[in-house]
Amino acid sequence: KAGVTQTPRYLIKTRGQQVTLSCSPISGHRSVSWYQQTPGQGLQFLFEYFSETQRNKGNFPGRFSGRQFSNSRSEMNVSTLELGDSALYLCASGILAGGSYEQFFGPGTRLTVL
Amino acid sequence: TQLLEQSPQFLSIQEGENLTVYCNSSSVFSSLQWYRQEPGEGPVLLVTVVTGGEVKKLKRLTFQFGDARKDSSLHITAAQPGDTGLYLCAGATGAGNMLTFGGGTRLMVKP
């Protein structure tokens, strides 16, 4: 089975711009979660999508949004970029196993905001 | 807000030594997961513990979930340079696939 793929792997933007990141989950996985990883804050949950619906949301401003398509692929969008949005954005594909979700992370998209 | 405190933050040891990483919270989690992350990659799931008091072994790694499901530990026996990496604990609560991560323990094992 192919793993979780994220595109692009690296991105450089300037303040005020907007960006869209893409995630293709493992085939058959309907849950896709997004996380932001920074040296100062560690890994923080952004949101989770399941069957095209946002099921959980973390504590991030409305500039961060996402969506999921019928094939389970997901995108996240960040509008009006700020310097502090520079981070590794990780997507995780999840499947329920033994009463809890097993998550499989992609390699991430490294976003640099200048 | 649920928090997971992980300790120590950094650990540098010699090959062959044993070590333990701790993950503590005041919140109860339905399950707790341990991940290992290497530079330039996403975290890789090592184990999921679900039942209070549960102990799982993965070769030289032993994972324990506290009786009250608020804390967990990872013990590595006879560490090897290949164990070097960032170890993360993550707790799950409620419905859905949402994890609260600890701050991570950066382990370096010197040959």
Coordinates of N, CA and C in Angstrom, one line a residue:
Chain A
K1 N 0.8 -1.2 0.0 CA 0.0 0.0 0.0 C 0.9 1.2 0.0
A2 N 0.5 2.2 -0.8 CA 1.2 3.5 -0.8 C 1.0 4.2 0.5
G3 N 2.0 5.0 0.9 CA 1.8 5.7 2.2 C 1.1 7.0 1.9
V4 N 1.1 7.9 2.9 CA 0.5 9.2 2.8 C 1.4 10.1 2.0
T5 N 0.9 10.8 1.1 CA 1.7 11.7 0.3 C 1.2 13.1 0.5
Q6 N 2.2 14.0 0.6 CA 1.9 15.5 0.7 C 2.6 16.3 -0.3
T7 N 1.9 17.2 -0.9 CA 2.5 18.1 -1.9 C 2.1 19.5 -1.6
P8 N 3.0 20.5 -1.8 CA 4.4 20.3 -2.2 C 5.2 19.9 -0.9
R9 N 6.4 19.5 -1.0 CA 7.3 19.2 0.1 C 7.9 20.4 0.7
Y10 N 8.1 21.4 -0.1 CA 8.7 22.7 0.4 C 8.0 23.8 -0.3
L11 N 7.8 24.9 0.4 CA 7.1 26.1 -0.1 C 7.7 27.3 0.6
I12 N 7.9 28.3 -0.2 CA 8.3 29.6 0.3 C 7.3 30.7 -0.2
K13 N 6.8 31.4 0.8 CA 5.8 32.4 0.5 C 6.2 33.7 1.3
T14 N 5.5 34.8 0.9 CA 5.7 36.1 1.6 C 4.5 36.4 2.4
R15 N 4.7 37.3 3.4 CA 3.6 37.7 4.3 C 2.4 38.2 3.5
G16 N 1.2 37.9 3.9 CA 0.0 38.4 3.2 C -0.5 37.4 2.1
Q17 N 0.4 36.5 1.6 CA -0.1 35.6 0.6 C -0.9 34.5 1.2
Q18 N -1.5 33.7 0.4 CA -2.2 32.5 0.8 C -1.6 31.3 0.2
V19 N -1.8 30.1 0.9 CA -1.2 28.9 0.4 C -2.2 27.7 0.6
T20 N -2.1 26.8 -0.3 CA -2.9 25.6 -0.3 C -2.0 24.4 -0.3
L21 N -2.1 23.5 0.7 CA -1.4 22.3 0.8 C -2.3 21.1 0.6
S22 N -1.7 20.0 0.0 CA -2.5 18.9 -0.3 C -2.0 17.6 0.3
C23 N -3.0 16.7 0.6 CA -2.6 15.5 1.3 C -3.5 14.3 0.7
S24 N -2.8 13.3 0.3 CA -3.5 12.1 -0.2 C -3.3 11.0 0.8
P25 N -4.4 10.5 1.5 CA -4.3 9.5 2.5 C -4.1 8.1 1.9
I26 N -3.8 7.2 2.8 CA -3.7 5.8 2.4 C -5.1 5.3 1.9
S27 N -5.0 4.5 0.9 CA -6.3 4.1 0.3 C -7.1 3.3 1.3
G28 N -8.4 3.7 1.4 CA -9.3 3.1 2.4 C -9.4 3.9 3.7
H29 N -8.5 4.8 3.9 CA -8.6 5.6 5.2 C -9.5 6.8 4.9
R30 N -10.5 7.0 5.8 CA -11.4 8.1 5.6 C -11.1 9.3 6.5
S31 N -10.3 9.1 7.5 CA -10.0 10.2 8.4 C -8.7 10.8 8.0
V32 N -8.7 12.1 7.9 CA -7.4 12.9 7.6 C -7.3 14.0 8.6
S33 N -6.2 14.1 9.3 CA -5.9 15.1 10.3 C -4.7 15.9 9.8
W34 N -4.8 17.2 10.3 CA -3.6 18.1 9.9 C -3.0 18.6 11.3
Y35 N -1.7 18.7 11.3 CA -1.0 19.2 12.4 C 0.1 20.2 12.0
Q36 N 0.3 21.1 12.8 CA 1.4 22.1 12.6 C 2.5 21.8 13.6
Q37 N 3.8 21.7 13.1 CA 4.9 21.4 14.0 C 5.9 22.5 13.9
T38 N 6.2 23.1 15.0 CA 7.2 24.2 15.1 C 8.1 23.9 16.3
P39 N 9.4 24.4 16.3 CA 10.3 24.1 17.4 C 9.8 24.6 18.7
G40 N 9.1 25.7 18.7 CA 8.6 26.3 20.0 C 7.4 25.6 20.5
Q41 N 6.4 25.3 19.7 CA 5.1 24.8 20.1 C 5.0 23.3 19.9
G42 N 5.9 22.6 19.3 CA 5.8 21.2 19.0 C 4.7 20.9 18.0
L43 N 4.1 19.8 18.1 CA 3.0 19.3 17.2 C 1.6 19.8 17.8
Q44 N 0.9 20.6 17.0 CA -0.4 21.0 17.4 C -1.4 20.6 16.4
F45 N -2.6 20.2 16.9 CA -3.7 19.7 16.1 C -4.4 20.9 15.4
L46 N -4.6 20.8 14.1 CA -5.3 21.9 13.4 C -6.8 21.5 13.2
F47 N -7.0 20.4 12.5 CA -8.4 19.9 12.3 C -8.3 18.5 11.7
E48 N -9.5 17.8 11.8 CA -9.7 16.5 11.3 C -10.9 16.5 10.4
Y49 N -10.8 15.8 9.2 CA -11.9 15.6 8.3 C -12.2 14.1 8.2
F50 N -13.5 13.8 8.2 CA -13.9 12.4 8.0 C -15.1 12.4 7.1
S51 N -15.1 11.7 6.0 CA -16.2 11.6 5.0 C -16.6 13.1 4.6
E52 N -15.6 13.9 4.3 CA -15.9 15.2 3.7 C -16.4 16.2 4.8
T53 N -16.4 15.8 6.0 CA -17.0 16.7 7.1 C -15.9 17.0 8.1
Q54 N -15.8 18.2 8.6 CA -14.8 18.5 9.6 C -15.4 18.0 10.9
R55 N -14.6 17.1 11.5 CA -15.1 16.4 12.7 C -14.5 17.0 14.0
N56 N -13.3 17.5 13.9 CA -12.7 18.1 15.1 C -11.9 19.3 14.6
K57 N -11.7 20.3 15.5 CA -11.0 21.5 15.2 C -10.1 21.9 16.3
G58 N -8.9 22.3 16.0 CA -8.0 22.7 17.1 C -8.2 24.2 17.3
N59 N -7.3 24.8 18.1 CA -7.4 26.2 18.5 C -6.5 27.0 17.6
F60 N -6.9 27.2 16.4 CA -6.2 28.0 15.4 C -7.1 29.0 14.8
P61 N -6.6 30.2 14.4 CA -7.5 31.2 13.9 C -8.2 30.8 12.6
G62 N -9.2 31.6 12.2 CA -10.0 31.2 11.0 C -9.2 31.3 9.7
R63 N -8.0 31.9 9.8 CA -7.2 31.9 8.5 C -6.8 30.5 8.1
F64 N -6.9 29.6 9.0 CA -6.5 28.2 8.7 C -7.9 27.4 8.4
S65 N -7.9 26.9 7.2 CA -9.1 26.1 6.8 C -8.8 24.9 6.1
G66 N -9.7 24.0 5.9 CA -9.4 22.8 5.2 C -10.7 22.3 4.5
R67 N -10.5 21.2 3.8 CA -11.6 20.5 3.2 C -11.2 19.1 2.8
Q68 N -12.2 18.3 2.6 CA -11.9 16.9 2.2 C -12.8 16.6 1.0
F69 N -12.2 15.9 0.0 CA -13.0 15.5 -1.1 C -13.5 14.1 -1.0
S70 N -14.4 13.8 -2.0 CA -15.1 12.4 -1.9 C -14.1 11.3 -2.0
N71 N -12.9 11.5 -2.5 CA -11.9 10.4 -2.6 C -11.0 10.4 -1.4
S72 N -11.4 11.2 -0.3 CA -10.7 11.3 0.9 C -9.4 12.2 0.9
R73 N -9.0 12.6 -0.3 CA -7.9 13.6 -0.4 C -8.3 14.9 0.3
S74 N -7.3 15.5 0.9 CA -7.7 16.7 1.7 C -6.7 17.9 1.4
E75 N -7.2 19.0 1.5 CA -6.4 20.2 1.3 C -6.6 21.1 2.6
M76 N -5.5 21.8 2.9 CA -5.6 22.9 3.9 C -5.1 24.2 3.3
N77 N -5.8 25.3 3.7 CA -5.5 26.6 3.2 C -5.1 27.5 4.3
V78 N -4.1 28.3 4.1 CA -3.8 29.4 5.1 C -3.8 30.7 4.3
S79 N -4.7 31.6 4.8 CA -4.8 32.9 4.1 C -4.0 33.9 4.9
T80 N -3.7 35.0 4.2 CA -3.0 36.1 4.9 C -1.8 35.6 5.8
L81 N -0.9 35.0 5.1 CA 0.2 34.4 5.9 C 1.0 35.4 6.7
E82 N 1.4 34.9 7.9 CA 2.2 35.6 8.9 C 3.5 34.9 9.0
L83 N 4.5 35.6 9.5 CA 5.8 35.0 9.7 C 5.7 33.8 10.6
G84 N 4.9 33.9 11.6 CA 4.7 32.8 12.6 C 4.1 31.5 12.0
D85 N 3.6 31.6 10.8 CA 3.0 30.4 10.2 C 4.1 29.5 9.6
S86 N 5.3 29.9 9.6 CA 6.4 29.1 9.1 C 6.5 27.8 10.0
A87 N 6.4 26.7 9.4 CA 6.3 25.5 10.2 C 6.3 24.3 9.2
L88 N 6.4 23.1 9.8 CA 6.2 21.8 9.1 C 4.7 21.5 9.3
Y89 N 4.0 21.3 8.2 CA 2.6 21.0 8.2 C 2.5 19.5 7.9
L90 N 2.0 18.7 8.8 CA 1.9 17.3 8.7 C 0.4 16.9 8.5
C91 N 0.2 15.9 7.6 CA -1.1 15.3 7.4 C -1.0 13.9 7.9
A92 N -2.1 13.4 8.6 CA -2.1 12.0 9.1 C -3.4 11.4 8.6
S93 N -3.2 10.2 8.1 CA -4.3 9.4 7.6 C -4.6 8.4 8.7
G94 N -5.9 8.2 9.0 CA -6.2 7.4 10.2 C -7.2 6.3 9.9
I95 N -7.1 5.2 10.6 CA -8.0 4.1 10.5 C -8.3 3.6 11.9
L96 N -9.5 3.3 12.2 CA -9.9 2.7 13.5 C -9.5 1.3 13.6
A97 N -8.7 1.0 14.7 CA -8.2 -0.3 14.9 C -8.2 -0.6 16.4
G98 N -8.9 -1.6 16.8 CA -8.9 -2.0 18.2 C -9.5 -0.9 19.1
G99 N -10.4 -0.1 18.6 CA -11.0 0.9 19.5 C -10.3 2.2 19.5
S100 N -9.2 2.3 18.8 CA -8.5 3.6 18.7 C -8.0 3.8 17.3
Y101 N -7.7 5.1 17.0 CA -7.2 5.4 15.6 C -5.7 5.1 15.6
E102 N -5.3 4.5 14.5 CA -3.9 4.4 14.2 C -3.6 5.5 13.1
Q103 N -2.7 6.3 13.4 CA -2.4 7.4 12.4 C -1.1 7.1 11.7
F104 N -1.1 7.5 10.4 CA 0.0 7.3 9.6 C 0.3 8.7 9.0
F105 N 1.5 9.2 9.3 CA 1.8 10.6 8.9 C 2.5 10.6 7.6
G106 N 2.3 11.7 6.9 CA 3.0 11.9 5.6 C 4.3 12.6 6.0
P107 N 5.2 12.9 5.0 CA 6.5 13.5 5.3 C 6.4 15.0 5.6
G108 N 5.2 15.6 5.4 CA 5.1 17.0 5.7 C 5.4 17.9 4.6
T109 N 4.9 19.2 4.7 CA 5.2 20.3 3.8 C 5.9 21.3 4.7
R110 N 7.1 21.7 4.3 CA 7.8 22.7 5.0 C 7.5 24.0 4.4
L111 N 6.8 24.9 5.2 CA 6.4 26.2 4.7 C 7.3 27.3 5.4
T112 N 7.8 28.1 4.6 CA 8.6 29.2 5.0 C 8.0 30.5 4.6
V113 N 7.7 31.4 5.6 CA 7.0 32.7 5.2 C 8.1 33.8 5.4
L114 N 8.3 34.5 4.4 CA 9.3 35.6 4.5 C 8.7 37.0 4.6
Chain B
T1 N -8.1 22.7 28.5 CA -7.0 22.3 27.6 C -6.2 21.1 28.2
Q2 N -6.1 20.1 27.4 CA -5.3 18.9 27.8 C -3.9 19.1 27.5
L3 N -3.0 18.8 28.4 CA -1.6 19.0 28.2 C -0.9 17.6 28.5
L4 N 0.1 17.4 27.7 CA 1.0 16.2 28.0 C 2.4 16.7 28.2
E5 N 2.9 16.5 29.4 CA 4.3 16.9 29.7 C 5.2 15.7 29.5
Q6 N 6.2 15.9 28.7 CA 7.1 14.9 28.4 C 8.5 15.2 29.0
S7 N 9.2 14.2 29.6 CA 10.5 14.4 30.1 C 11.4 13.2 30.0
P8 N 12.7 13.4 29.8 CA 13.3 14.7 29.7 C 13.1 15.2 28.3
Q9 N 13.5 16.5 28.1 CA 13.4 17.1 26.7 C 14.5 16.6 25.8
F10 N 15.7 16.5 26.4 CA 16.9 16.0 25.7 C 17.6 14.9 26.5
L11 N 18.2 14.0 25.8 CA 18.9 12.9 26.4 C 20.0 12.4 25.5
S12 N 21.2 12.5 26.0 CA 22.4 12.0 25.3 C 23.1 10.9 26.1
I13 N 23.1 9.7 25.5 CA 23.6 8.6 26.2 C 24.6 7.8 25.4
Q14 N 25.3 6.9 26.0 CA 26.2 6.0 25.3 C 25.5 4.7 24.8
E15 N 26.0 4.2 23.8 CA 25.4 2.9 23.3 C 25.5 1.9 24.4
G16 N 24.4 1.1 24.6 CA 24.4 0.1 25.6 C 23.7 0.5 26.9
E17 N 23.5 1.8 27.1 CA 22.8 2.3 28.3 C 21.3 2.1 28.2
N18 N 20.6 2.1 29.3 CA 19.2 2.1 29.3 C 18.6 3.5 29.6
L19 N 17.4 3.7 29.2 CA 16.8 5.0 29.4 C 15.3 4.9 29.5
T20 N 14.7 5.8 30.2 CA 13.2 5.9 30.3 C 12.8 7.3 30.0
V21 N 11.7 7.4 29.2 CA 11.1 8.7 28.8 C 9.7 8.7 29.5
Y22 N 9.3 9.8 30.0 CA 8.0 9.9 30.7 C 7.1 10.8 30.1
C23 N 5.8 10.5 30.2 CA 4.7 11.3 29.6 C 3.6 11.4 30.6
N24 N 3.4 12.6 31.1 CA 2.4 12.8 32.2 C 1.4 13.9 31.9
S25 N 0.2 13.6 32.4 CA -0.9 14.6 32.2 C -1.9 14.5 33.4
S26 N -2.6 15.6 33.6 CA -3.7 15.6 34.6 C -5.0 15.1 34.0
S27 N -5.0 14.9 32.7 CA -6.2 14.4 32.0 C -6.1 12.9 31.7
V28 N -7.3 12.4 31.6 CA -7.5 10.9 31.3 C -7.6 10.8 29.8
F29 N -6.8 9.9 29.2 CA -6.9 9.6 27.8 C -7.5 8.3 27.5
S30 N -8.2 8.2 26.4 CA -8.8 6.9 26.0 C -7.7 6.0 25.5
S31 N -6.7 6.5 24.9 CA -5.5 5.7 24.5 C -4.3 6.7 24.4
L32 N -3.1 6.1 24.4 CA -1.9 6.9 24.3 C -1.0 6.2 23.3
Q33 N -0.4 7.0 22.4 CA 0.4 6.5 21.4 C 1.8 7.1 21.5
W34 N 2.8 6.3 21.1 CA 4.2 6.7 21.1 C 4.7 6.7 19.6
Y35 N 5.3 7.8 19.2 CA 5.9 7.9 17.9 C 7.4 8.2 17.9
R36 N 8.0 7.9 16.8 CA 9.4 8.3 16.7 C 9.5 9.1 15.3
Q37 N 10.2 10.2 15.4 CA 10.3 11.1 14.2 C 11.8 11.3 13.9
E38 N 12.1 11.1 12.7 CA 13.5 11.4 12.2 C 13.5 12.7 11.4
P39 N 14.6 13.4 11.3 CA 14.7 14.7 10.5 C 14.1 14.5 9.1
G40 N 13.3 15.5 8.7 CA 12.8 15.5 7.4 C 11.6 14.5 7.1
E41 N 11.2 13.8 8.2 CA 10.1 12.9 8.0 C 9.0 13.1 9.0
G42 N 7.8 12.5 8.7 CA 6.7 12.6 9.7 C 6.9 11.5 10.8
P43 N 6.2 11.7 11.9 CA 6.3 10.7 13.0 C 5.8 9.4 12.5
V44 N 6.4 8.3 13.1 CA 6.1 6.9 12.8 C 5.5 6.3 14.0
L45 N 4.4 5.7 14.0 CA 3.7 5.1 15.1 C 4.5 3.9 15.6
L46 N 4.8 3.9 16.9 CA 5.5 2.7 17.5 C 4.5 1.8 18.2
V47 N 3.6 2.4 19.0 CA 2.7 1.6 19.7 C 1.5 2.4 20.2
T48 N 0.4 1.7 20.4 CA -0.8 2.3 21.0 C -1.1 1.5 22.3
V49 N -1.3 2.2 23.4 CA -1.8 1.5 24.6 C -3.1 2.1 24.9
V50 N -4.0 1.2 25.4 CA -5.4 1.5 25.5 C -5.9 1.3 27.0
T51 N -5.5 0.2 27.5 CA -6.0 -0.2 28.9 C -5.0 0.2 30.0
G52 N -5.6 0.8 31.1 CA -4.8 1.2 32.2 C -4.0 0.1 32.7
G53 N -2.7 0.3 33.0 CA -1.8 -0.7 33.5 C -1.2 -1.6 32.4
E54 N -1.6 -1.3 31.1 CA -1.1 -2.1 30.0 C 0.4 -1.9 29.8
V55 N 1.1 -3.0 29.5 CA 2.5 -3.0 29.1 C 2.7 -3.7 27.8
K56 N 3.4 -3.0 26.9 CA 3.6 -3.6 25.6 C 5.1 -3.6 25.3
K57 N 5.6 -4.6 24.7 CA 7.0 -4.7 24.4 C 7.2 -4.8 22.9
L58 N 8.2 -4.0 22.4 CA 8.6 -4.0 21.0 C 10.1 -4.1 20.9
K59 N 10.5 -5.4 20.9 CA 12.0 -5.7 20.9 C 12.6 -5.1 22.2
R60 N 13.5 -4.1 22.0 CA 14.1 -3.5 23.2 C 13.3 -2.4 23.8
L61 N 12.1 -2.1 23.3 CA 11.3 -1.0 23.8 C 10.2 -1.5 24.6
T62 N 9.9 -1.0 25.8 CA 8.8 -1.4 26.7 C 8.0 -0.1 26.9
F63 N 6.7 -0.2 26.7 CA 5.8 0.9 26.9 C 4.8 0.5 28.0
Q64 N 4.5 1.5 28.8 CA 3.5 1.2 29.9 C 2.5 2.4 30.0
F65 N 1.3 2.0 30.2 CA 0.2 3.0 30.3 C -0.2 3.0 31.8
G66 N -0.3 4.1 32.4 CA -0.6 4.2 33.9 C -1.9 3.6 34.2
D67 N -2.1 3.2 35.4 CA -3.4 2.6 35.8 C -4.6 3.6 35.6
A68 N -4.3 4.8 35.9 CA -5.4 5.8 35.7 C -5.5 6.4 34.3
R69 N -4.7 5.9 33.4 CA -4.6 6.3 32.0 C -4.3 7.8 31.9
K70 N -3.5 8.3 32.8 CA -3.0 9.7 32.7 C -1.6 9.8 32.3
D71 N -0.8 8.7 32.4 CA 0.6 8.8 32.2 C 1.1 7.6 31.5
S72 N 2.3 7.7 30.9 CA 2.9 6.6 30.2 C 4.4 6.7 30.2
S73 N 5.1 5.6 30.0 CA 6.5 5.6 30.0 C 7.0 4.7 28.8
L74 N 8.2 5.1 28.3 CA 8.9 4.3 27.3 C 10.2 4.0 27.8
H75 N 10.6 2.7 27.9 CA 11.9 2.3 28.4 C 12.6 1.6 27.3
I76 N 13.8 2.1 27.0 CA 14.7 1.4 26.0 C 15.8 0.7 26.7
T77 N 16.0 -0.5 26.4 CA 17.1 -1.3 27.0 C 18.2 -1.4 26.0
A78 N 19.4 -1.2 26.5 CA 20.6 -1.3 25.6 C 20.5 -0.5 24.4
A79 N 20.4 0.8 24.5 CA 20.2 1.7 23.4 C 21.3 1.6 22.4
Q80 N 20.9 1.8 21.1 CA 21.8 1.7 20.0 C 21.7 3.0 19.2
P81 N 22.8 3.3 18.5 CA 22.8 4.6 17.7 C 21.5 4.7 16.8
G82 N 21.0 3.6 16.3 CA 19.8 3.6 15.5 C 18.6 4.0 16.2
D83 N 18.6 4.1 17.5 CA 17.5 4.6 18.3 C 17.4 6.1 18.3
T84 N 18.4 6.8 17.9 CA 18.5 8.2 17.9 C 17.3 8.8 17.1
G85 N 16.7 9.8 17.7 CA 15.5 10.4 17.1 C 14.7 11.2 18.1
L86 N 13.6 11.7 17.6 CA 12.6 12.5 18.5 C 11.5 11.5 18.8
Y87 N 11.3 11.3 20.1 CA 10.2 10.4 20.6 C 9.1 11.3 21.1
L88 N 7.9 11.0 20.6 CA 6.7 11.8 21.0 C 5.6 10.9 21.5
C89 N 5.0 11.4 22.6 CA 3.8 10.7 23.1 C 2.6 11.5 22.7
A90 N 1.5 10.9 22.5 CA 0.3 11.6 22.1 C -0.9 10.9 22.7
G91 N -1.8 11.7 23.2 CA -3.0 11.1 23.8 C -4.3 11.4 23.0
A92 N -5.2 10.4 23.0 CA -6.4 10.6 22.3 C -7.6 10.6 23.3
T93 N -8.5 11.5 23.0 CA -9.7 11.6 23.8 C -10.9 11.8 22.9
G94 N -12.1 11.4 23.4 CA -13.3 11.7 22.7 C -13.4 11.0 21.3
A95 N -14.3 11.5 20.5 CA -14.6 10.9 19.2 C -13.6 11.4 18.2
G96 N -13.4 10.6 17.2 CA -12.6 11.1 16.1 C -11.1 10.9 16.3
N97 N -10.4 11.4 15.4 CA -8.9 11.1 15.3 C -8.2 12.4 15.6
M98 N -8.1 12.8 16.9 CA -7.5 14.0 17.3 C -6.5 13.7 18.4
L99 N -5.3 14.1 18.2 CA -4.3 13.7 19.2 C -3.7 15.0 19.9
T100 N -3.4 14.9 21.2 CA -2.7 15.9 21.9 C -1.3 15.4 22.1
F101 N -0.3 16.1 21.6 CA 1.1 15.6 21.6 C 1.9 16.2 22.8
G102 N 2.8 15.4 23.3 CA 3.8 16.0 24.3 C 4.8 16.7 23.5
G103 N 5.7 17.4 24.2 CA 6.7 18.3 23.6 C 7.8 17.5 23.0
G104 N 7.9 16.2 23.2 CA 9.0 15.4 22.6 C 10.2 15.2 23.4
T105 N 10.9 14.1 23.2 CA 12.2 13.9 23.8 C 13.2 13.6 22.7
R106 N 14.2 14.4 22.7 CA 15.2 14.2 21.6 C 16.3 13.4 22.2
L107 N 16.4 12.2 21.6 CA 17.4 11.2 22.1 C 18.6 11.1 21.1
M108 N 19.8 11.1 21.7 CA 21.0 10.8 20.9 C 21.7 9.7 21.6
V109 N 22.0 8.7 20.8 CA 22.8 7.6 21.3 C 24.1 7.5 20.6
K110 N 25.2 7.7 21.4 CA 26.5 7.8 20.8 C 27.2 6.4 20.8
P111 N 27.9 6.1 19.7 CA 28.5 4.8 19.6 C 29.7 4.7 20.5

